[in-house]
mmCIF file of C-alpha atoms and ligand atoms in Angstrom:
data_model
loop_
_atom_site.group_PDB
_atom_site.id
_atom_site.type_symbol
_atom_site.label_atom_id
_atom_site.label_comp_id
_atom_site.label_asym_id
_atom_site.label_seq_id
_atom_site.Cartn_x
_atom_site.Cartn_y
_atom_site.Cartn_z
ATOM 1 C CA UNK A 28 156.474 141.670 171.064
ATOM 2 C CA UNK A 29 153.906 138.909 170.468
ATOM 3 C CA UNK A 30 152.992 136.746 172.917
ATOM 4 C CA UNK A 31 152.389 132.796 172.412
ATOM 5 C CA UNK A 32 150.922 130.178 174.202
ATOM 6 C CA UNK A 33 152.262 126.838 174.342
ATOM 7 C CA UNK A 34 150.443 123.746 176.237
ATOM 8 C CA UNK A 35 152.222 120.622 176.710
ATOM 9 C CA UNK A 36 155.364 123.049 177.242
ATOM 10 C CA UNK A 37 157.180 120.544 179.527
ATOM 11 C CA UNK A 38 156.951 117.488 176.817
ATOM 12 C CA UNK A 39 159.257 116.542 173.890
ATOM 13 C CA UNK A 40 157.417 118.866 171.149
ATOM 14 C CA UNK A 41 156.136 121.583 173.274
ATOM 15 C CA UNK A 42 159.643 122.055 174.864
ATOM 16 C CA UNK A 43 161.445 122.262 171.573
ATOM 17 C CA UNK A 44 158.453 124.987 170.316
ATOM 18 C CA UNK A 45 159.019 127.005 173.288
ATOM 19 C CA UNK A 46 162.599 127.103 172.496
ATOM 20 C CA UNK A 47 162.100 128.142 169.047
ATOM 21 C CA UNK A 48 159.778 131.065 169.610
ATOM 22 C CA UNK A 49 162.003 132.387 172.232
ATOM 23 C CA UNK A 50 164.961 132.191 170.008
ATOM 24 C CA UNK A 51 162.548 134.203 166.988
ATOM 25 C CA UNK A 52 161.769 137.188 169.580
ATOM 26 C CA UNK A 53 158.433 135.923 170.948
ATOM 27 C CA UNK A 54 157.007 136.159 174.568
ATOM 28 C CA UNK A 55 156.362 132.247 175.629
ATOM 29 C CA UNK A 56 153.789 131.263 178.099
ATOM 30 C CA UNK A 57 154.148 127.745 178.788
ATOM 31 C CA UNK A 58 151.567 125.320 180.284
ATOM 32 C CA UNK A 59 151.772 121.744 181.713
ATOM 33 C CA UNK A 60 150.546 119.524 184.141
ATOM 34 C CA UNK A 61 153.317 117.113 184.185
ATOM 35 C CA UNK A 62 151.320 114.288 183.707
ATOM 36 C CA UNK A 63 153.519 113.420 181.130
ATOM 37 C CA UNK A 64 155.841 116.215 180.569
ATOM 38 C CA UNK A 65 159.266 116.932 182.732
ATOM 39 C CA UNK A 66 160.215 119.895 184.492
ATOM 40 C CA UNK A 67 163.865 119.120 183.413
ATOM 41 C CA UNK A 68 162.815 120.065 179.642
ATOM 42 C CA UNK A 69 162.205 123.766 180.572
ATOM 43 C CA UNK A 70 164.872 124.167 183.363
ATOM 44 C CA UNK A 71 167.146 126.153 180.867
ATOM 45 C CA UNK A 72 164.381 128.827 180.381
ATOM 46 C CA UNK A 73 163.232 129.331 183.868
ATOM 47 C CA UNK A 74 165.801 132.440 184.314
ATOM 48 C CA UNK A 75 164.671 133.938 180.828
ATOM 49 C CA UNK A 76 162.721 137.351 180.883
ATOM 50 C CA UNK A 77 160.422 136.219 177.796
ATOM 51 C CA UNK A 78 159.424 132.892 179.378
ATOM 52 C CA UNK A 79 156.912 132.373 182.069
ATOM 53 C CA UNK A 80 155.212 129.076 183.044
ATOM 54 C CA UNK A 81 151.774 128.162 184.418
ATOM 55 C CA UNK A 82 151.451 124.880 185.927
ATOM 56 C CA UNK A 83 147.526 123.941 184.963
ATOM 57 C CA UNK A 84 145.526 121.174 183.567
ATOM 58 C CA UNK A 85 143.865 122.517 180.491
ATOM 59 C CA UNK A 86 141.021 120.604 180.818
ATOM 60 C CA UNK A 87 139.669 122.854 183.734
ATOM 61 C CA UNK A 88 138.737 126.342 182.579
ATOM 62 C CA UNK A 89 142.090 128.249 181.227
ATOM 63 C CA UNK A 90 142.854 131.813 182.240
ATOM 64 C CA UNK A 91 145.488 134.335 180.873
ATOM 65 C CA UNK A 92 145.999 137.614 181.912
ATOM 66 C CA UNK A 93 146.727 140.108 178.970
ATOM 67 C CA UNK A 94 147.029 139.662 175.207
ATOM 68 C CA UNK A 95 147.948 136.701 173.446
ATOM 69 C CA UNK A 96 148.599 136.171 169.684
ATOM 70 C CA UNK A 97 149.023 132.773 169.108
ATOM 71 C CA UNK A 98 148.297 129.447 170.863
ATOM 72 C CA UNK A 99 149.977 126.127 170.162
ATOM 73 C CA UNK A 100 148.028 123.563 171.703
ATOM 74 C CA UNK A 101 150.338 120.624 172.263
ATOM 75 C CA UNK A 102 149.299 119.250 175.473
ATOM 76 C CA UNK A 103 148.225 115.481 175.471
ATOM 77 C CA UNK A 104 149.967 112.058 176.335
ATOM 78 C CA UNK A 105 151.337 110.538 172.796
ATOM 79 C CA UNK A 106 152.734 107.320 173.355
ATOM 80 C CA UNK A 107 150.327 104.390 173.049
ATOM 81 C CA UNK A 108 151.826 103.400 176.578
ATOM 82 C CA UNK A 109 150.877 106.588 177.997
ATOM 83 C CA UNK A 110 147.472 106.415 176.698
ATOM 84 C CA UNK A 111 146.906 102.926 177.598
ATOM 85 C CA UNK A 112 147.768 104.065 180.863
ATOM 86 C CA UNK A 113 145.634 107.103 181.469
ATOM 87 C CA UNK A 114 142.830 106.741 179.159
ATOM 88 C CA UNK A 115 140.134 109.201 180.365
ATOM 89 C CA UNK A 116 142.785 112.007 180.652
ATOM 90 C CA UNK A 117 143.545 111.467 177.080
ATOM 91 C CA UNK A 118 139.916 111.756 175.790
ATOM 92 C CA UNK A 119 139.788 114.831 177.905
ATOM 93 C CA UNK A 120 142.591 116.923 177.009
ATOM 94 C CA UNK A 121 141.644 116.396 172.875
ATOM 95 C CA UNK A 122 138.186 117.313 173.778
ATOM 96 C CA UNK A 123 137.547 119.353 176.973
ATOM 97 C CA UNK A 124 141.086 120.849 176.693
ATOM 98 C CA UNK A 125 140.653 121.503 173.240
ATOM 99 C CA UNK A 126 137.306 123.296 173.887
ATOM 100 C CA UNK A 127 138.876 125.462 176.554
ATOM 101 C CA UNK A 128 141.680 126.671 174.292
ATOM 102 C CA UNK A 129 139.517 127.388 171.609
ATOM 103 C CA UNK A 130 137.105 129.540 174.109
ATOM 104 C CA UNK A 131 140.425 131.157 174.846
ATOM 105 C CA UNK A 132 141.793 131.700 171.204
ATOM 106 C CA UNK A 133 138.311 133.292 170.612
ATOM 107 C CA UNK A 134 138.343 135.715 173.584
ATOM 108 C CA UNK A 135 141.924 136.582 172.992
ATOM 109 C CA UNK A 136 141.342 137.066 168.852
ATOM 110 C CA UNK A 137 144.360 134.905 168.855
ATOM 111 C CA UNK A 138 145.439 132.147 166.105
ATOM 112 C CA UNK A 139 145.290 128.879 167.686
ATOM 113 C CA UNK A 140 147.251 125.823 165.961
ATOM 114 C CA UNK A 141 146.151 122.171 167.271
ATOM 115 C CA UNK A 142 148.871 119.302 166.884
ATOM 116 C CA UNK A 143 146.701 116.265 165.327
ATOM 117 C CA UNK A 144 148.292 113.172 164.426
ATOM 118 C CA UNK A 145 149.062 110.548 162.013
ATOM 119 C CA UNK A 146 146.949 108.660 164.247
ATOM 120 C CA UNK A 147 143.710 110.058 162.672
ATOM 121 C CA UNK A 148 144.339 107.280 159.721
ATOM 122 C CA UNK A 149 144.430 104.516 162.028
ATOM 123 C CA UNK A 150 145.435 101.417 160.300
ATOM 124 C CA UNK A 151 145.834 103.094 156.939
ATOM 125 C CA UNK A 152 144.494 101.415 153.758
ATOM 126 C CA UNK A 153 145.922 104.273 151.801
ATOM 127 C CA UNK A 154 149.637 104.277 151.581
ATOM 128 C CA UNK A 155 151.447 106.793 151.506
ATOM 129 C CA UNK A 156 148.638 109.002 154.018
ATOM 130 C CA UNK A 157 147.560 111.940 152.059
ATOM 131 C CA UNK A 158 145.357 114.753 153.835
ATOM 132 C CA UNK A 159 142.147 113.647 151.561
ATOM 133 C CA UNK A 160 142.532 110.048 153.306
ATOM 134 C CA UNK A 161 139.394 109.768 156.217
ATOM 135 C CA UNK A 162 141.483 106.993 157.786
ATOM 136 C CA UNK A 163 140.682 103.521 159.133
ATOM 137 C CA UNK A 164 140.345 103.881 163.180
ATOM 138 C CA UNK A 165 139.034 101.266 165.605
ATOM 139 C CA UNK A 166 136.663 103.282 167.921
ATOM 140 C CA UNK A 167 136.684 101.303 170.871
ATOM 141 C CA UNK A 168 140.178 99.686 170.354
ATOM 142 C CA UNK A 169 143.045 100.538 173.074
ATOM 143 C CA UNK A 170 143.996 103.199 171.007
ATOM 144 C CA UNK A 171 140.982 104.391 169.873
ATOM 145 C CA UNK A 172 141.112 106.914 173.067
ATOM 146 C CA UNK A 173 143.964 108.833 171.494
ATOM 147 C CA UNK A 174 142.883 108.349 167.710
ATOM 148 C CA UNK A 175 139.349 109.588 168.504
ATOM 149 C CA UNK A 176 140.262 112.243 170.887
ATOM 150 C CA UNK A 177 142.511 113.772 168.121
ATOM 151 C CA UNK A 178 139.648 113.204 165.158
ATOM 152 C CA UNK A 179 137.532 114.918 167.397
ATOM 153 C CA UNK A 180 140.023 117.443 168.297
ATOM 154 C CA UNK A 181 140.174 118.467 164.433
ATOM 155 C CA UNK A 182 136.274 118.518 164.199
ATOM 156 C CA UNK A 183 135.584 121.189 166.849
ATOM 157 C CA UNK A 184 138.651 123.184 165.363
ATOM 158 C CA UNK A 185 137.336 123.392 162.087
ATOM 159 C CA UNK A 186 133.656 124.256 163.911
ATOM 160 C CA UNK A 187 135.375 127.087 165.481
ATOM 161 C CA UNK A 188 136.795 128.450 162.030
ATOM 162 C CA UNK A 189 133.778 127.769 160.272
ATOM 163 C CA UNK A 190 131.213 129.035 162.892
ATOM 164 C CA UNK A 191 133.082 131.749 164.619
ATOM 165 C CA UNK A 192 135.609 132.570 162.213
ATOM 166 C CA UNK A 193 138.601 131.613 164.524
ATOM 167 C CA UNK A 194 141.805 131.697 162.735
ATOM 168 C CA UNK A 195 142.933 128.104 163.236
ATOM 169 C CA UNK A 196 145.441 125.631 161.612
ATOM 170 C CA UNK A 197 146.173 122.026 162.429
ATOM 171 C CA UNK A 198 149.424 119.833 162.014
ATOM 172 C CA UNK A 199 149.177 116.137 161.636
ATOM 173 C CA UNK A 200 152.391 115.053 163.099
ATOM 174 C CA UNK A 201 154.034 112.069 161.801
ATOM 175 C CA UNK A 202 156.214 109.934 164.274
ATOM 176 C CA UNK A 203 158.999 112.501 165.776
ATOM 177 C CA UNK A 204 162.166 112.166 167.453
ATOM 178 C CA UNK A 205 165.267 113.640 169.043
ATOM 179 C CA UNK A 206 166.659 114.859 172.565
ATOM 180 C CA UNK A 207 164.061 115.445 175.374
ATOM 181 C CA UNK A 208 162.339 112.239 174.541
ATOM 182 C CA UNK A 209 161.269 110.392 177.709
ATOM 183 C CA UNK A 210 163.355 107.313 177.884
ATOM 184 C CA UNK A 211 160.345 105.742 179.658
ATOM 185 C CA UNK A 212 157.573 106.793 177.026
ATOM 186 C CA UNK A 213 157.344 103.091 175.849
ATOM 187 C CA UNK A 214 157.922 104.298 171.745
ATOM 188 C CA UNK A 215 160.158 102.762 169.875
ATOM 189 C CA UNK A 216 163.072 104.954 169.354
ATOM 190 C CA UNK A 217 163.913 105.365 173.431
ATOM 191 C CA UNK A 218 162.875 102.050 174.158
ATOM 192 C CA UNK A 219 165.440 101.041 171.552
ATOM 193 C CA UNK A 220 168.021 102.994 172.824
ATOM 194 C CA UNK A 221 167.359 102.388 176.446
ATOM 195 C CA UNK A 222 167.395 98.757 175.922
ATOM 196 C CA UNK A 223 171.136 98.865 174.175
ATOM 197 C CA UNK A 224 172.416 101.450 176.940
ATOM 198 C CA UNK A 225 171.100 98.854 179.843
ATOM 199 C CA UNK A 226 172.708 95.822 177.444
ATOM 200 C CA UNK A 227 169.202 94.224 177.124
ATOM 201 C CA UNK A 228 168.044 92.631 174.229
ATOM 202 C CA UNK A 229 166.076 95.015 171.475
ATOM 203 C CA UNK A 230 162.287 93.977 171.676
ATOM 204 C CA UNK A 231 160.634 93.867 167.998
ATOM 205 C CA UNK A 232 157.045 93.720 168.494
ATOM 206 C CA UNK A 233 155.381 91.192 165.687
ATOM 207 C CA UNK A 234 157.247 90.349 163.161
ATOM 208 C CA UNK A 235 158.727 93.440 162.608
ATOM 209 C CA UNK A 236 157.276 94.003 158.985
ATOM 210 C CA UNK A 237 155.032 97.040 160.064
ATOM 211 C CA UNK A 238 156.660 100.238 158.883
ATOM 212 C CA UNK A 239 157.113 104.025 160.466
ATOM 213 C CA UNK A 240 158.738 107.077 159.038
ATOM 214 C CA UNK A 241 160.851 109.077 161.648
ATOM 215 C CA UNK A 242 161.501 112.640 161.663
ATOM 216 C CA UNK A 243 163.787 114.380 163.405
ATOM 217 C CA UNK A 244 162.500 117.305 166.214
ATOM 218 C CA UNK A 245 164.114 120.321 164.369
ATOM 219 C CA UNK A 246 162.561 119.611 160.904
ATOM 220 C CA UNK A 247 159.035 118.950 162.933
ATOM 221 C CA UNK A 248 159.457 122.428 164.652
ATOM 222 C CA UNK A 249 160.331 124.263 161.305
ATOM 223 C CA UNK A 250 157.126 122.742 159.437
ATOM 224 C CA UNK A 251 154.764 123.832 162.417
ATOM 225 C CA UNK A 252 156.535 127.298 162.680
ATOM 226 C CA UNK A 253 155.904 127.358 158.899
ATOM 227 C CA UNK A 254 152.280 126.315 159.314
ATOM 228 C CA UNK A 255 151.393 128.917 161.914
ATOM 229 C CA UNK A 256 152.301 131.855 160.400
ATOM 230 C CA UNK A 257 150.616 130.425 156.848
ATOM 231 C CA UNK A 258 147.059 131.209 155.879
ATOM 232 C CA UNK A 259 145.741 127.588 155.331
ATOM 233 C CA UNK A 260 143.329 125.995 157.606
ATOM 234 C CA UNK A 261 143.010 122.690 156.353
ATOM 235 C CA UNK A 262 145.333 119.943 158.030
ATOM 236 C CA UNK A 263 148.847 119.438 156.943
ATOM 237 C CA UNK A 264 150.941 116.543 157.098
ATOM 238 C CA UNK A 265 154.348 117.200 158.558
ATOM 239 C CA UNK A 266 157.119 114.256 158.660
ATOM 240 C CA UNK A 267 159.706 112.814 157.395
ATOM 241 C CA UNK A 268 158.679 110.185 154.447
ATOM 242 C CA UNK A 269 161.685 108.303 154.881
ATOM 243 C CA UNK A 270 159.977 105.233 155.705
ATOM 244 C CA UNK A 271 161.635 101.869 157.217
ATOM 245 C CA UNK A 272 160.483 98.534 158.764
ATOM 246 C CA UNK A 273 160.780 98.311 162.319
ATOM 247 C CA UNK A 274 163.420 95.225 161.912
ATOM 248 C CA UNK A 275 165.710 97.096 160.013
ATOM 249 C CA UNK A 276 165.472 99.925 162.440
ATOM 250 C CA UNK A 277 166.179 97.687 165.137
ATOM 251 C CA UNK A 278 169.018 96.472 163.122
ATOM 252 C CA UNK A 279 170.419 100.151 162.503
ATOM 253 C CA UNK A 280 170.073 100.908 166.308
ATOM 254 C CA UNK A 281 172.286 97.460 167.059
ATOM 255 C CA UNK A 282 175.027 99.129 164.553
ATOM 256 C CA UNK A 283 174.355 102.728 165.857
ATOM 257 C CA UNK A 284 175.107 101.824 169.422
ATOM 258 C CA UNK A 285 177.303 99.263 169.410
ATOM 259 C CA UNK A 286 175.371 96.896 171.469
ATOM 260 C CA UNK A 287 176.219 93.118 171.696
ATOM 261 C CA UNK A 288 172.525 92.647 172.282
ATOM 262 C CA UNK A 289 170.240 90.871 169.979
ATOM 263 C CA UNK A 290 166.451 91.035 168.567
ATOM 264 C CA UNK A 291 164.111 89.227 170.370
ATOM 265 C CA UNK A 292 160.063 89.272 169.563
ATOM 266 C CA UNK A 293 156.965 90.239 171.298
ATOM 267 C CA UNK A 294 153.893 89.981 170.501
ATOM 268 C CA UNK A 295 152.263 92.791 168.310
ATOM 269 C CA UNK A 296 149.952 95.591 169.979
ATOM 270 C CA UNK A 297 146.463 95.377 169.305
ATOM 271 C CA UNK A 298 145.737 97.839 166.552
ATOM 272 C CA UNK A 299 149.314 98.512 165.875
ATOM 273 C CA UNK A 300 149.194 100.256 162.130
ATOM 274 C CA UNK A 301 150.979 98.431 159.787
ATOM 275 C CA UNK A 302 152.583 101.093 157.655
ATOM 276 C CA UNK A 303 152.529 104.624 158.135
ATOM 277 C CA UNK A 304 154.641 107.185 155.493
ATOM 278 C CA UNK A 305 153.557 110.863 154.984
ATOM 279 C CA UNK A 306 152.692 112.314 151.783
ATOM 280 C CA UNK A 307 154.125 115.332 152.283
ATOM 281 C CA UNK A 308 153.341 117.225 148.809
ATOM 282 C CA UNK A 309 150.601 119.465 150.485
ATOM 283 C CA UNK A 310 153.410 120.945 152.745
ATOM 284 C CA UNK A 311 156.350 121.040 150.162
ATOM 285 C CA UNK A 312 153.780 123.312 147.823
ATOM 286 C CA UNK A 313 152.446 125.447 150.918
ATOM 287 C CA UNK A 314 154.975 125.900 153.279
ATOM 288 C CA UNK A 315 158.128 125.262 150.702
ATOM 289 C CA UNK A 316 158.941 122.838 153.711
ATOM 290 C CA UNK A 317 160.783 119.567 153.698
ATOM 291 C CA UNK A 318 162.966 117.613 156.133
ATOM 292 C CA UNK A 319 166.663 118.261 156.188
ATOM 293 C CA UNK A 320 168.068 115.926 158.788
ATOM 294 C CA UNK A 321 168.451 112.112 157.657
ATOM 295 C CA UNK A 322 167.820 109.298 160.160
ATOM 296 C CA UNK A 323 171.478 108.724 160.736
ATOM 297 C CA UNK A 324 172.365 112.119 161.822
ATOM 298 C CA UNK A 325 169.218 112.654 163.912
ATOM 299 C CA UNK A 326 169.924 109.395 165.532
ATOM 300 C CA UNK A 327 173.005 110.017 166.481
ATOM 301 C CA UNK A 328 172.472 113.268 168.496
ATOM 302 C CA UNK A 329 169.405 111.382 169.883
ATOM 303 C CA UNK A 330 171.526 108.364 171.153
ATOM 304 C CA UNK A 331 173.986 110.961 172.555
ATOM 305 C CA UNK A 332 171.311 112.337 174.554
ATOM 306 C CA UNK A 333 170.280 109.549 175.953
ATOM 307 C CA UNK A 334 173.570 108.473 176.871
ATOM 308 C CA UNK A 335 174.406 111.707 178.509
ATOM 309 C CA UNK A 336 171.346 111.159 181.111
ATOM 310 C CA UNK A 337 172.271 109.659 184.618
ATOM 311 C CA UNK A 338 172.257 105.930 185.110
ATOM 312 C CA UNK A 339 169.339 106.509 187.638
ATOM 313 C CA UNK A 340 166.971 108.053 184.983
ATOM 314 C CA UNK A 341 168.328 104.801 182.762
ATOM 315 C CA UNK A 342 167.146 102.262 185.091
ATOM 316 C CA UNK A 343 164.195 103.965 185.789
ATOM 317 C CA UNK A 344 163.548 103.402 182.247
ATOM 318 C CA UNK A 345 163.252 99.903 182.282
ATOM 319 C CA UNK A 346 161.430 98.241 179.455
ATOM 320 C CA UNK A 347 157.624 97.870 180.015
ATOM 321 C CA UNK A 348 155.416 96.761 177.060
ATOM 322 C CA UNK A 349 151.385 96.102 176.637
ATOM 323 C CA UNK A 350 150.450 93.378 178.998
ATOM 324 C CA UNK A 351 146.941 93.706 178.415
ATOM 325 C CA UNK A 352 146.712 94.874 174.873
ATOM 326 C CA UNK A 353 148.159 91.929 173.063
ATOM 327 C CA UNK A 354 146.570 90.484 170.141
ATOM 328 C CA UNK A 355 145.038 87.142 170.710
HETATM 329 N N1 LIG B 17 157.938 98.936 168.690
HETATM 330 C C1 LIG B 17 158.674 97.769 168.888
HETATM 331 N N2 LIG B 17 159.139 97.641 170.245
HETATM 332 C C2 LIG B 17 159.011 98.414 170.975
HETATM 333 C C3 LIG B 17 158.565 99.558 170.845
HETATM 334 C C4 LIG B 17 157.630 99.896 169.698
HETATM 335 O O1 LIG B 17 158.403 96.742 168.002
HETATM 336 O O2 LIG B 17 160.013 98.196 171.870
HETATM 337 C C5 LIG B 17 156.762 98.883 167.493
HETATM 338 C C6 LIG B 17 155.325 98.993 167.805
HETATM 339 O O3 LIG B 17 154.602 98.197 167.812
HETATM 340 C C7 LIG B 17 155.468 100.262 166.337
HETATM 341 C C8 LIG B 17 156.480 100.840 166.221
HETATM 342 O O4 LIG B 17 157.561 100.314 167.005
HETATM 343 O O5 LIG B 17 154.908 99.493 165.372
HETATM 344 C C9 LIG B 17 156.105 102.668 166.548
HETATM 345 O O6 LIG B 17 155.846 101.999 167.942
HETATM 346 P P1 LIG B 17 155.809 103.664 168.841
HETATM 347 O O7 LIG B 17 155.454 103.182 170.157
HETATM 348 O O8 LIG B 17 157.406 104.209 168.574
HETATM 349 O O9 LIG B 17 154.629 104.754 168.141
HETATM 350 P P2 LIG B 17 153.617 104.394 167.122
HETATM 351 O O10 LIG B 17 154.041 104.830 165.693
HETATM 352 O O11 LIG B 17 153.069 103.163 167.044
HETATM 353 O O12 LIG B 17 152.452 105.494 167.716
#
């Protein structure tokens, strides 16, 4: 039986990855410090004999007894509101945390896949974004803490690959959604769905002409799984190329949820990328992968999930906006 360590295991993507690797017959060790993760996302695995959980902050030395075959490094705040609130931790987990895990991978001779992001492209001047594009990032802007941590993470991972011959994989994840997203994480899908459920107006930032392309979690996990088992070491985009403006998306959510509320407009956060769409030609060619779940279907399942949460969760999640980081 192979063993995989998943960091950020209590998070949205981390917990789905734990499920996938358990279902594929792996031993899974989950690690999280719960800074943004939630114990509830792993509750269903607590009795599973193939699952072990270690509460740990990976910016401190990471110690694992026994053999490790794979490491999936998914620990990081991942929503703009989170990394504005905890900027230093965001930088530390992408840099010091990644360094510790690369060291662990080297000691255990394990293959490591690190979670990178479409944010390495910043506010992109190339559209759709291909892996060759170097990006357009403001190093000192409010999003810089995340973007640069992830860019450093890619660099140090390639250095370990080139210098130590470590087996490494890099996935550049584009906007992904589905059950277990945190209702109060500030990202647009939980934000709009939470607002619809609480009977509040939907807050579109800016004029809503900025675009995103949303990938259902099951598709994302499939792409990551295939990439890990492939022999490709350079970054690969995984996301859904179906692009939509945020305003049209708000209208879709109003229809889906049946809310009587309207759209209201708020200021656009600083450095909010104006357009984002993955070019997934490489993943198609290399991994024979493409997304299967269309937005209507994925959004329905996701809304059912948010609707099933308790009243208390819903009230706790009331909408936050960016206060100090609004374009003047
Ligand atoms: N957004 C919005 N209203 C909200 C939350 C987000 O209009 O209540 C916009 C945000 O400005 C961005 C897009 O939705 O243009 C996606 O934001 P998200 O925070 O989900 O992630 P990002 O793709 O920017 O990392």
